Coordinates of C-alpha atoms in Angstrom, one line a residue:
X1 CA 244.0 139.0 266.5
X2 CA 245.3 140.7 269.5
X3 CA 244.8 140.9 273.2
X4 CA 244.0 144.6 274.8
X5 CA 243.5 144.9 278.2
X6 CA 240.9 142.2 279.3
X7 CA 239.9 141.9 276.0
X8 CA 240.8 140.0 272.6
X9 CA 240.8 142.0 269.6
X10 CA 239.6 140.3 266.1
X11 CA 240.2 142.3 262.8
X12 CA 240.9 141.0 259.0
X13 CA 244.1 143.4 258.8
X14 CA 246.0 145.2 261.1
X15 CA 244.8 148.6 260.4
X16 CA 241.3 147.2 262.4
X17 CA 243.3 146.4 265.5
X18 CA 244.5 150.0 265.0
X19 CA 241.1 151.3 264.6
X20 CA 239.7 149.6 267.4
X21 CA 242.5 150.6 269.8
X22 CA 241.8 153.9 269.0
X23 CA 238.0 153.9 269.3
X24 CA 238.5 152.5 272.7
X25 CA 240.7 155.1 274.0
X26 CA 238.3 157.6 272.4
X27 CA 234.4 157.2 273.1
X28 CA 233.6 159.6 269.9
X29 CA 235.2 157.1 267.5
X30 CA 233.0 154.5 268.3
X31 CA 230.3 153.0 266.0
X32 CA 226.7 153.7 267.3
X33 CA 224.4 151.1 267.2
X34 CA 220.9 151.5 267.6
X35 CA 219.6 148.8 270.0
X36 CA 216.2 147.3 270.6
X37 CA 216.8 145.0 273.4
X38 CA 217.6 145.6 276.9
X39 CA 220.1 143.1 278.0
X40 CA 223.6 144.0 278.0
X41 CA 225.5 141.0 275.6
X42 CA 224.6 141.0 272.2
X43 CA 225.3 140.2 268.8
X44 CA 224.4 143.1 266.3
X45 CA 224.3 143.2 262.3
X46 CA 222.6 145.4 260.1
X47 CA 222.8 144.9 256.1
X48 CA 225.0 147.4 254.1
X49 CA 221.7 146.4 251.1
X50 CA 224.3 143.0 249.8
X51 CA 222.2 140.5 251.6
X52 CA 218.6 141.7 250.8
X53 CA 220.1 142.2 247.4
X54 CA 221.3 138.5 247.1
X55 CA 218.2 137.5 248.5
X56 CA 216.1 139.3 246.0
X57 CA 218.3 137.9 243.1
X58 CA 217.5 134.6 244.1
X59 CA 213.8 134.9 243.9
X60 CA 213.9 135.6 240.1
X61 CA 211.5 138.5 240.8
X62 CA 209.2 136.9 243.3
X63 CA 210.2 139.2 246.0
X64 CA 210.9 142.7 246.1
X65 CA 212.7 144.6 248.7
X66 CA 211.0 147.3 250.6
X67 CA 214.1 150.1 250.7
X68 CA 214.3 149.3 254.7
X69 CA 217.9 148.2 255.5
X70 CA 218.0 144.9 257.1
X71 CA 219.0 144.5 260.7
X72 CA 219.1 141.5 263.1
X73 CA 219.9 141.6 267.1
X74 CA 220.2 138.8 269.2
X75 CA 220.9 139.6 272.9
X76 CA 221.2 137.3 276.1
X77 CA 221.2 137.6 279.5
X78 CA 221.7 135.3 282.7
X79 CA 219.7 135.9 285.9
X80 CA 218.9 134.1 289.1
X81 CA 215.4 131.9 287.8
X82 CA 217.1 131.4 283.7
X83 CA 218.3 132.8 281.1
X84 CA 216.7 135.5 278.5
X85 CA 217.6 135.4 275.2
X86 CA 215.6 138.3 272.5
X87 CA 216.0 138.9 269.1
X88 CA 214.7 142.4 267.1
X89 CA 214.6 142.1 263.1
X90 CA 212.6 143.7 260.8
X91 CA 213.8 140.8 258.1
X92 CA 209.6 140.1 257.7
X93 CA 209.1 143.7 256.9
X94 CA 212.4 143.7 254.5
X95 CA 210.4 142.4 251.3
X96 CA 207.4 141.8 249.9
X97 CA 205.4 140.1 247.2
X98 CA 206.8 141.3 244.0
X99 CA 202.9 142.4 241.8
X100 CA 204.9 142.6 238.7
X101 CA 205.2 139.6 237.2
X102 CA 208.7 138.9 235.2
X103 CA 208.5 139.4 231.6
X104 CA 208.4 136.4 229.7
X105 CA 211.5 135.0 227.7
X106 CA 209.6 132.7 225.5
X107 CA 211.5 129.3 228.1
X108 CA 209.8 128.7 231.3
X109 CA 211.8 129.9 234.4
X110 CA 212.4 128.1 236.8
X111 CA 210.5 128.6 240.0
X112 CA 212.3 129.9 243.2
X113 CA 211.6 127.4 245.4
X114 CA 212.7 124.9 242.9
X115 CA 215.8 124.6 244.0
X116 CA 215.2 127.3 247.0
X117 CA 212.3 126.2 249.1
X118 CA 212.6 129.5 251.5
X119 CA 212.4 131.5 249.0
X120 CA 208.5 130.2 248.5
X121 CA 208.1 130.2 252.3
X122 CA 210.2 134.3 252.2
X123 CA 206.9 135.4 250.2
X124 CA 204.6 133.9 252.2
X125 CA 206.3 135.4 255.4
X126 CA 206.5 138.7 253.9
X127 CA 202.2 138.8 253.2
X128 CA 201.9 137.8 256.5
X129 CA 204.2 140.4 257.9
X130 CA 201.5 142.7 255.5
X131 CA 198.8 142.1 258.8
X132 CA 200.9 143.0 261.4
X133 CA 202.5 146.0 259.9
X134 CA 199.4 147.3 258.8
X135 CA 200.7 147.7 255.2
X136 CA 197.3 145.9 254.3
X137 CA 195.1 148.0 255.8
X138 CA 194.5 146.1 258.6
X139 CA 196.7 146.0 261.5
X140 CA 197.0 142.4 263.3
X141 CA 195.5 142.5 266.9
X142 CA 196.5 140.5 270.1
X143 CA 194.7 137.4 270.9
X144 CA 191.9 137.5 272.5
X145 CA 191.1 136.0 276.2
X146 CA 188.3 133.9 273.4
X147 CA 191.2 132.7 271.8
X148 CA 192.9 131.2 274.7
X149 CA 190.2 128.4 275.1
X150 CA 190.7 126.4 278.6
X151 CA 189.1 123.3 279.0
X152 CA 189.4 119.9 280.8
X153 CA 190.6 119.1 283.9
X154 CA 194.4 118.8 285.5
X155 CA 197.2 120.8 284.6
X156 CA 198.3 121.7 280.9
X157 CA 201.8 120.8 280.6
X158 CA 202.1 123.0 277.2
X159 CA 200.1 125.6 275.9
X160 CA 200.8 127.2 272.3
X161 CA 198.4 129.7 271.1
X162 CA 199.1 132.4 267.8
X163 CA 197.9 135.1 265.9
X164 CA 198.1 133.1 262.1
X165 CA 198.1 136.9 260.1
X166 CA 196.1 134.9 257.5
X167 CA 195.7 136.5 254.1
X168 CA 194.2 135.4 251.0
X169 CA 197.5 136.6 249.2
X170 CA 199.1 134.4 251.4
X171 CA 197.2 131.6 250.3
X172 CA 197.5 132.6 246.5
X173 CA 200.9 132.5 247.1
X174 CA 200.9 129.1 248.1
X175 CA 199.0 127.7 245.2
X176 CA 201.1 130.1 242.9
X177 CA 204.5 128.2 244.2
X178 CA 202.8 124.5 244.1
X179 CA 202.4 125.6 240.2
X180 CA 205.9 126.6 240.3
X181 CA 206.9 122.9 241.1
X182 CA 206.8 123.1 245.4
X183 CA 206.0 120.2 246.3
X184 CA 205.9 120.6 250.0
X185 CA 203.1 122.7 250.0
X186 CA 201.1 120.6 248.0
X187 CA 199.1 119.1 250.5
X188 CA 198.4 122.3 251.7
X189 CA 196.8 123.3 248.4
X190 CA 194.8 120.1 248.1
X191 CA 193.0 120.7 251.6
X192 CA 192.3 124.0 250.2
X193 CA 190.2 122.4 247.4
X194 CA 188.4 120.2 249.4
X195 CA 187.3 123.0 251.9
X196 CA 186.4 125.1 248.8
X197 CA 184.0 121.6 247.6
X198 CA 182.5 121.9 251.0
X199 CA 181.5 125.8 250.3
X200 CA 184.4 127.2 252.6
X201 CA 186.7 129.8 249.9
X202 CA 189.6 131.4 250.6
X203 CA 187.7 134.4 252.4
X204 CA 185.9 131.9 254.7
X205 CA 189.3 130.1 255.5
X206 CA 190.8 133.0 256.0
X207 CA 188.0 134.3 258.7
X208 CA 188.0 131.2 260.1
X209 CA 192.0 131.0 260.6
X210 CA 192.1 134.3 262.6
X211 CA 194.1 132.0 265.5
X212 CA 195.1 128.3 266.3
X213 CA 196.1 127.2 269.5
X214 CA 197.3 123.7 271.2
X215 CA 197.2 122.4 274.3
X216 CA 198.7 118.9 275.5
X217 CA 197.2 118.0 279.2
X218 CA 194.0 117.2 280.8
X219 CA 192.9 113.5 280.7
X220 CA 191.9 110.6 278.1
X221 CA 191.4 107.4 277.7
X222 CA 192.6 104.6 275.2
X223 CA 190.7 101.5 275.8
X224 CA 189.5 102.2 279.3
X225 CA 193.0 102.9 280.4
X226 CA 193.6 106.9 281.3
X227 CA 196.0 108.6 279.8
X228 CA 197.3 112.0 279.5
X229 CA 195.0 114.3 276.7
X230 CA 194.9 117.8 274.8
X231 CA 193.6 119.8 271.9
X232 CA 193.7 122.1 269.2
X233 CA 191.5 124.8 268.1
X234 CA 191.1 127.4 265.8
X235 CA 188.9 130.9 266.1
X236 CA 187.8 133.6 264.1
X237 CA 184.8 135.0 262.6
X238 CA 181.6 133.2 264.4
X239 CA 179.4 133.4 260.9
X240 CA 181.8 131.6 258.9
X241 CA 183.3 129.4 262.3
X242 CA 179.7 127.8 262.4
X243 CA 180.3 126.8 258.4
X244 CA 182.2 123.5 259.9
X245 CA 179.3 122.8 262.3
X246 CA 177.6 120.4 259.2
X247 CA 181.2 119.2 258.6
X248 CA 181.8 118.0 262.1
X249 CA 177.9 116.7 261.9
X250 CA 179.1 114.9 258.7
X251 CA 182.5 113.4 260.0
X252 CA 181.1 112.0 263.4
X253 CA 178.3 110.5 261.5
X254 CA 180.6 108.7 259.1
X255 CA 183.5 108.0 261.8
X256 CA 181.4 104.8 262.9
X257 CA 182.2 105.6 266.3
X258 CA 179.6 106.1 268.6
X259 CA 180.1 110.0 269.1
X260 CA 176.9 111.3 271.3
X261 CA 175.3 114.8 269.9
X262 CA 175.8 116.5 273.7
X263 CA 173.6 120.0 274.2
X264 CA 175.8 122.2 276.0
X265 CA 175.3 126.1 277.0
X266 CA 177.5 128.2 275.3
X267 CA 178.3 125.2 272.6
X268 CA 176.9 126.0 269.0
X269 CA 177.6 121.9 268.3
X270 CA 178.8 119.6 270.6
X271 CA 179.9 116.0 270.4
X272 CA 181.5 113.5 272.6
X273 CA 182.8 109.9 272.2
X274 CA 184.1 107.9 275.5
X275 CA 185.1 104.6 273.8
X276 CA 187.3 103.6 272.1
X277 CA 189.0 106.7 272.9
X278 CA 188.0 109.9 274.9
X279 CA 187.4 112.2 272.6
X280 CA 185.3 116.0 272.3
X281 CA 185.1 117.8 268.8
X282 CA 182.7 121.1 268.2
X283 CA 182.0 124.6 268.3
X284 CA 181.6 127.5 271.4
X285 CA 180.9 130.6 270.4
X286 CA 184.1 131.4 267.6
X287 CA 186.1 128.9 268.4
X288 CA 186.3 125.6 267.0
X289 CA 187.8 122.3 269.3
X290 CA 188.7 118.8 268.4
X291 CA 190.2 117.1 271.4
X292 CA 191.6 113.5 272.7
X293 CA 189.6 114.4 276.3
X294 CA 187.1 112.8 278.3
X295 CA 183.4 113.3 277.4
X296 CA 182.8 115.1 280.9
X297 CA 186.1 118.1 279.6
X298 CA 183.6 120.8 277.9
X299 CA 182.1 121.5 281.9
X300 CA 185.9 121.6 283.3
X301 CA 188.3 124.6 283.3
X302 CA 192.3 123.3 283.9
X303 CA 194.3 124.7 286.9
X304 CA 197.5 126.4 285.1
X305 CA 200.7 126.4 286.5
X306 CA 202.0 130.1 287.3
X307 CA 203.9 130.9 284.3
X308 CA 201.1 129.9 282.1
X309 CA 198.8 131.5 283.6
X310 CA 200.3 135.0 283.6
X311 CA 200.3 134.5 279.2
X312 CA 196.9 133.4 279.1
X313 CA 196.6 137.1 280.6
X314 CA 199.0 139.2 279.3
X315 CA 197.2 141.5 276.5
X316 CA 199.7 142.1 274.0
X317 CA 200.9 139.2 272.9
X318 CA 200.4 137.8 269.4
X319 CA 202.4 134.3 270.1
X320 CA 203.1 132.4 273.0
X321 CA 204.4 129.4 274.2
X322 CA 204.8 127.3 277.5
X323 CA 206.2 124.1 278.6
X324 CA 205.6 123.6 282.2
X325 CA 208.7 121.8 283.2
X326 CA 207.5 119.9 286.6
X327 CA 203.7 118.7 285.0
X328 CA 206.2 117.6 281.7
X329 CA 207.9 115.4 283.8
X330 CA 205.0 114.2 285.8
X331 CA 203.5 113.5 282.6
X332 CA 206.3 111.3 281.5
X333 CA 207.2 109.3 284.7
X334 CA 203.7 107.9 284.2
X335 CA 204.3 106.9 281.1
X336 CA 207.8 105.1 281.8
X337 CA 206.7 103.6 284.8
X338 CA 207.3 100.2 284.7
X339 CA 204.6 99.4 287.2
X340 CA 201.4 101.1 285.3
X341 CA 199.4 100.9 282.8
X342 CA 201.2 101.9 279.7
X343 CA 204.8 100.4 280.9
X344 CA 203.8 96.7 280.4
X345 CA 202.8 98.1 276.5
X346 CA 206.5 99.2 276.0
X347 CA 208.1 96.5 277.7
X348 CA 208.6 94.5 274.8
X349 CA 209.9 96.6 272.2
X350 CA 211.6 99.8 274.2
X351 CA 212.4 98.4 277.7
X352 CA 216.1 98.3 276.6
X353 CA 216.1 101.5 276.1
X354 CA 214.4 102.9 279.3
X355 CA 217.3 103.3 281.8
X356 CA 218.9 105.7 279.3
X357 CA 215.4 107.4 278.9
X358 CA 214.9 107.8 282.8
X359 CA 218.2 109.2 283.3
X360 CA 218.0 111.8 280.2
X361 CA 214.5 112.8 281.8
X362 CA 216.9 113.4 285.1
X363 CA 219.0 115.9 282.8
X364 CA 215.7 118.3 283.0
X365 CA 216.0 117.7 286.7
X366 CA 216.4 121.8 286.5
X367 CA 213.7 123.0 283.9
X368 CA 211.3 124.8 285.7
X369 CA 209.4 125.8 282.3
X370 CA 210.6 127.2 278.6
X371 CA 208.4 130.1 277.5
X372 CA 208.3 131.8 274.2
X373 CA 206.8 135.2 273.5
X374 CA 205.7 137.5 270.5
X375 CA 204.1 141.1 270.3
X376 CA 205.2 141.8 266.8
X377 CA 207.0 140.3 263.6
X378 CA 209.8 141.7 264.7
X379 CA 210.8 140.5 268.6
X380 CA 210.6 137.3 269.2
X381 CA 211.5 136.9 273.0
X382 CA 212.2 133.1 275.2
X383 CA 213.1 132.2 278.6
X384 CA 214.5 129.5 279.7
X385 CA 213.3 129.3 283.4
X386 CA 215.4 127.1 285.8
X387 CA 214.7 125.6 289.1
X388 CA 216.3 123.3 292.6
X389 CA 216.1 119.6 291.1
X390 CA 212.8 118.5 293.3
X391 CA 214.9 114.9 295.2
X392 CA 211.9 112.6 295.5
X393 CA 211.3 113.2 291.9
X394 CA 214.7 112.2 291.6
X395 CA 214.6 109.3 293.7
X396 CA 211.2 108.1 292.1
X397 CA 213.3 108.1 288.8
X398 CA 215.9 106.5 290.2
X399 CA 213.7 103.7 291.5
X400 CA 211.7 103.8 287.8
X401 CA 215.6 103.3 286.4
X402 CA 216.5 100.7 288.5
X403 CA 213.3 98.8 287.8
X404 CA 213.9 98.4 284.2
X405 CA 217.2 97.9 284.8
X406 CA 216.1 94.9 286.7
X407 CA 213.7 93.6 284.0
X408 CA 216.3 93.8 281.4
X409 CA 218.8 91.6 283.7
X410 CA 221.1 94.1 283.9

C-alpha cells in the first residue's frame, strides 16, 4: 500500500505499486476495460475461466459452461433527485443445462444442491436466460401494456411486474433437482401435480406464466372496516388463461363465502365477495386477477404516482419495480395511528413498540420512491430517488409518536 498523488495505491507486492506508478505516468500501459455502464465509479471483474470453472466442478456435471468469459460491473453514481447504481453481467448467459448426463459409477452421486442449493437454482437461471438470449429459439419480448393490468381506485404504493422466461426445461429442472434430494422446491413440484390433475401440463403452465405482476394499493375491507388492498396477476396465452376459469368457478363455489358471479365487459369470469373481506378474483382478456379489493375495483382504473407511471409506459422493459415513497408512508401512518381503526387492534400486543416504529418510518422522511429496472438478463438497473422531508408529515408523526407514547405512560 502506498499513497501517489491524491490517490492510495493497493498491490500484493511491491512490483504492483511499480506497475501502477508506471501505468499512470504512461496512458498506453494501462489495462482497458470494456464498460457497459455509463456512470463514472465502478467496480470491474472479469473471470480469467477459474471461477466458471469452480463453479462447474461443483455441479458434478449439471451445468456446463458456454466458453463466454464471465464478467461482472457494478457502477454508481450520485445526482441531485438519488443515487444510480447498474450492474452488466452476462453470469446467466455463462452456463447452461448440461444434456449429457454423467456416467454412472455403480454409487448414487450426490445431487448438487444437496449440499449446494444454488447450484439447483444456477440451472434453472441458466434455462431461463435460454428465452431472453434467444438460444431457444425464441427471444423473450417486453411486457406488454396487457400485462401491466391497473385496477381499483387510489394510488398504488408498489407495483412489481416481470417477464417469468418460463420454460418447460425449466420446470424439468425443477422436478429433476427435487429427485435429487431439494427440498425447497418441493412444494413447487407438488403444485405442479395438482395443476397437471386439473388438465393444466407443463405446456399450459408454461403459456399461462408468460408474466406475473403485484400490486399493493387501492382499497379493502376486513370486517366493514377499510383498509389499504392489492393484487396479483398472471398473463399469457388467452386459450389456455381461460383453462382456470372452471377452477376459479370451482374454488368460489367451495370457499363458502358468498362470492357473487358479476358479468362484466371485457371480463371472461368475474367474481366478487364484499364480506367478510373485499375481495375480486377472475379473468379479462389474458390476464388472470385475484385481489383483496372492493367489489366495485374491476370498473376503476388507479391514479399512479409519476415515477410509476412513466414504467407502466416505457416499452422495453422486461422487469420493473416501484415503491412510491410518500403513498408508502401514507399507507402506514394509517395504520399506526393510534386514533383509527386498526390502532386500537394493535394496542395490546405492539403499542410498546410503536414510538420506535413512528420514528424509524421518520428515517424515510427522504424516500421519494426506489425503482428497479430490467431490459435484459444482463443489466439490472435501480434508483434510489430522494426527496425535501414533507414537515406536516413530520409533525403528524410526531403527534402519532407522542400519542403512543402517552398510552404507554411514558
Amino acid at each position: 500500500m502506498s499513497p501517489e498523488g491524491g490517490m492510495l495505491l493497493f498491490g500484493a507486492t511491491r512490483d504492483d505499486l511499480d506497475q501502477a506508478r508506471s501505468a499512470l505516468a504512461d496512458g498506453t500501459k494501462r489495462l482497458t476495460v470494456q464498460r457497459a455502464l455509463p456512470q463514472k465509479s465502478y467496480f470491474y471483474f472479469r473471470d480469467s475461466g477459474t471461477v466458471a470453472d469452480e463453479i462447474v466442478k461443483e455441479s458434478r456435471g449439471s451445468l456446463r459452461a458456454s466458453g463466454e468469459k464471465l464478467f461482472f460491473e457494478a457502477a454508481l453514481d450520485p445526482a441531485d433527485d438519488g443515487y444510480h447504481l447498474s450492474v452488466f453481467t452476462n453470469a446467466a448467459r455463462g452456463f447452461s443445462e448440461n444434456q449429457e448426463k454423467p456416467a454412472s459409477t455403480g454409487t448414487r452421486q450426490a445431487a448438487p444442491s444437496a449440499d449446494k442449493p444454488w447450484l439447483a437454482a444456477a440451472s434453472v437461471l441458466s434455462n431461463m436466460a435460454n428465452a431472453v438470449s434467444g438460444a431457444d429459439g425464441q427471444k423473450a419480448t417486453p411486457l406488454t401494456k396487457d400485462e401491466r393490468l391497473l385496477m381499483g381506485s387510489g394510488t398504488p404504493w408498489f407495483s412489481l411486474v416481470g417477464r417469468t422466461m418460463l420454460q418447460k426445461s425449466t420446470l424439468q429442472a425443477i422436478r429433476d433437482a427435487v429427485a435429487a434430494g431439494d427440498e425447497d422446491m418441493r412444494d413447487i413440484v407438488q403444485a405442479l401435480d395438482v395443476a397437471k390433475s386439473y388438465g393444466i401440463d407443463d405446456d399450459a403452465i408454461v403459456s399461462i406464466l408468460k408474466s406475473v405482476g403485484m400490486v399493493l394499493g387501492g382499497f379493502t375491507s376486513v370486517g366493514g372496516n377499510p383498509l389499504q388492498g392489492g393484487y396479483i396477476h398472471v398473463s399469457g396465452e388467452k386459450k389456455e388463461i381461460d383453462l382456470l376459469a372452471p377452477i376459479i368457478e370451482k374454488a368460489t363455489t367451495a370457499s363458502g363465502f358468498p362470492f357473487q358471479s358479476v358479468a362484466e365487459p371485457g371480463w371472461t369470469v368475474l367474481y366478487t365477495l364484499n364480506e367478510p373481506v373485499g375481495c375480486v378474483v377472475g379473468i379479462k382478456d389474458n390476464t388472470a386477477v385475484l385481489g383483496l379489493l372492493n367489489p366495485d375495483a374491476p370498473r376503476s382504473v388507479p391514479t399512479l404516482a409519476s415515477r410509476m407511471a412513466n414504467l407502466y409506459e416505457k416499452e422495453d422493459l422486461l422487469m420493473f419495480l416501484n415503491l412510491d415513497g410518500k403513498e408508502f408512508r401514507k399507507m402506514v401512518i394509517g395504520l399506526l395511528d393510534p386514533d383509527g381503526i386498526w390502532g386500537a387492534m394493535v394496542a395490546g400486543e405492539m403499542g410498546s413498540d410503536m414510538p420506535a416504529l413512528v420514528e424509524g418510518l421518520k428515517c424515510l422522511a427522504e424516500l421519494d420512491a426506489l425503482e428497479i429496472r430490467a431490459t435484459s438478463m444482463d443489466r439490472l438497473d435501480l434508483s434510489l430517488y430522494t426527496m425535501n422531508p414533507d414537515q406536516q408529515e413530520l409533525d403528524k408523526l410526531t403527534t402519532i409518536g407522542q400519542k403512543w407514547a402517552a398510552s404507554q405512560g411514558n
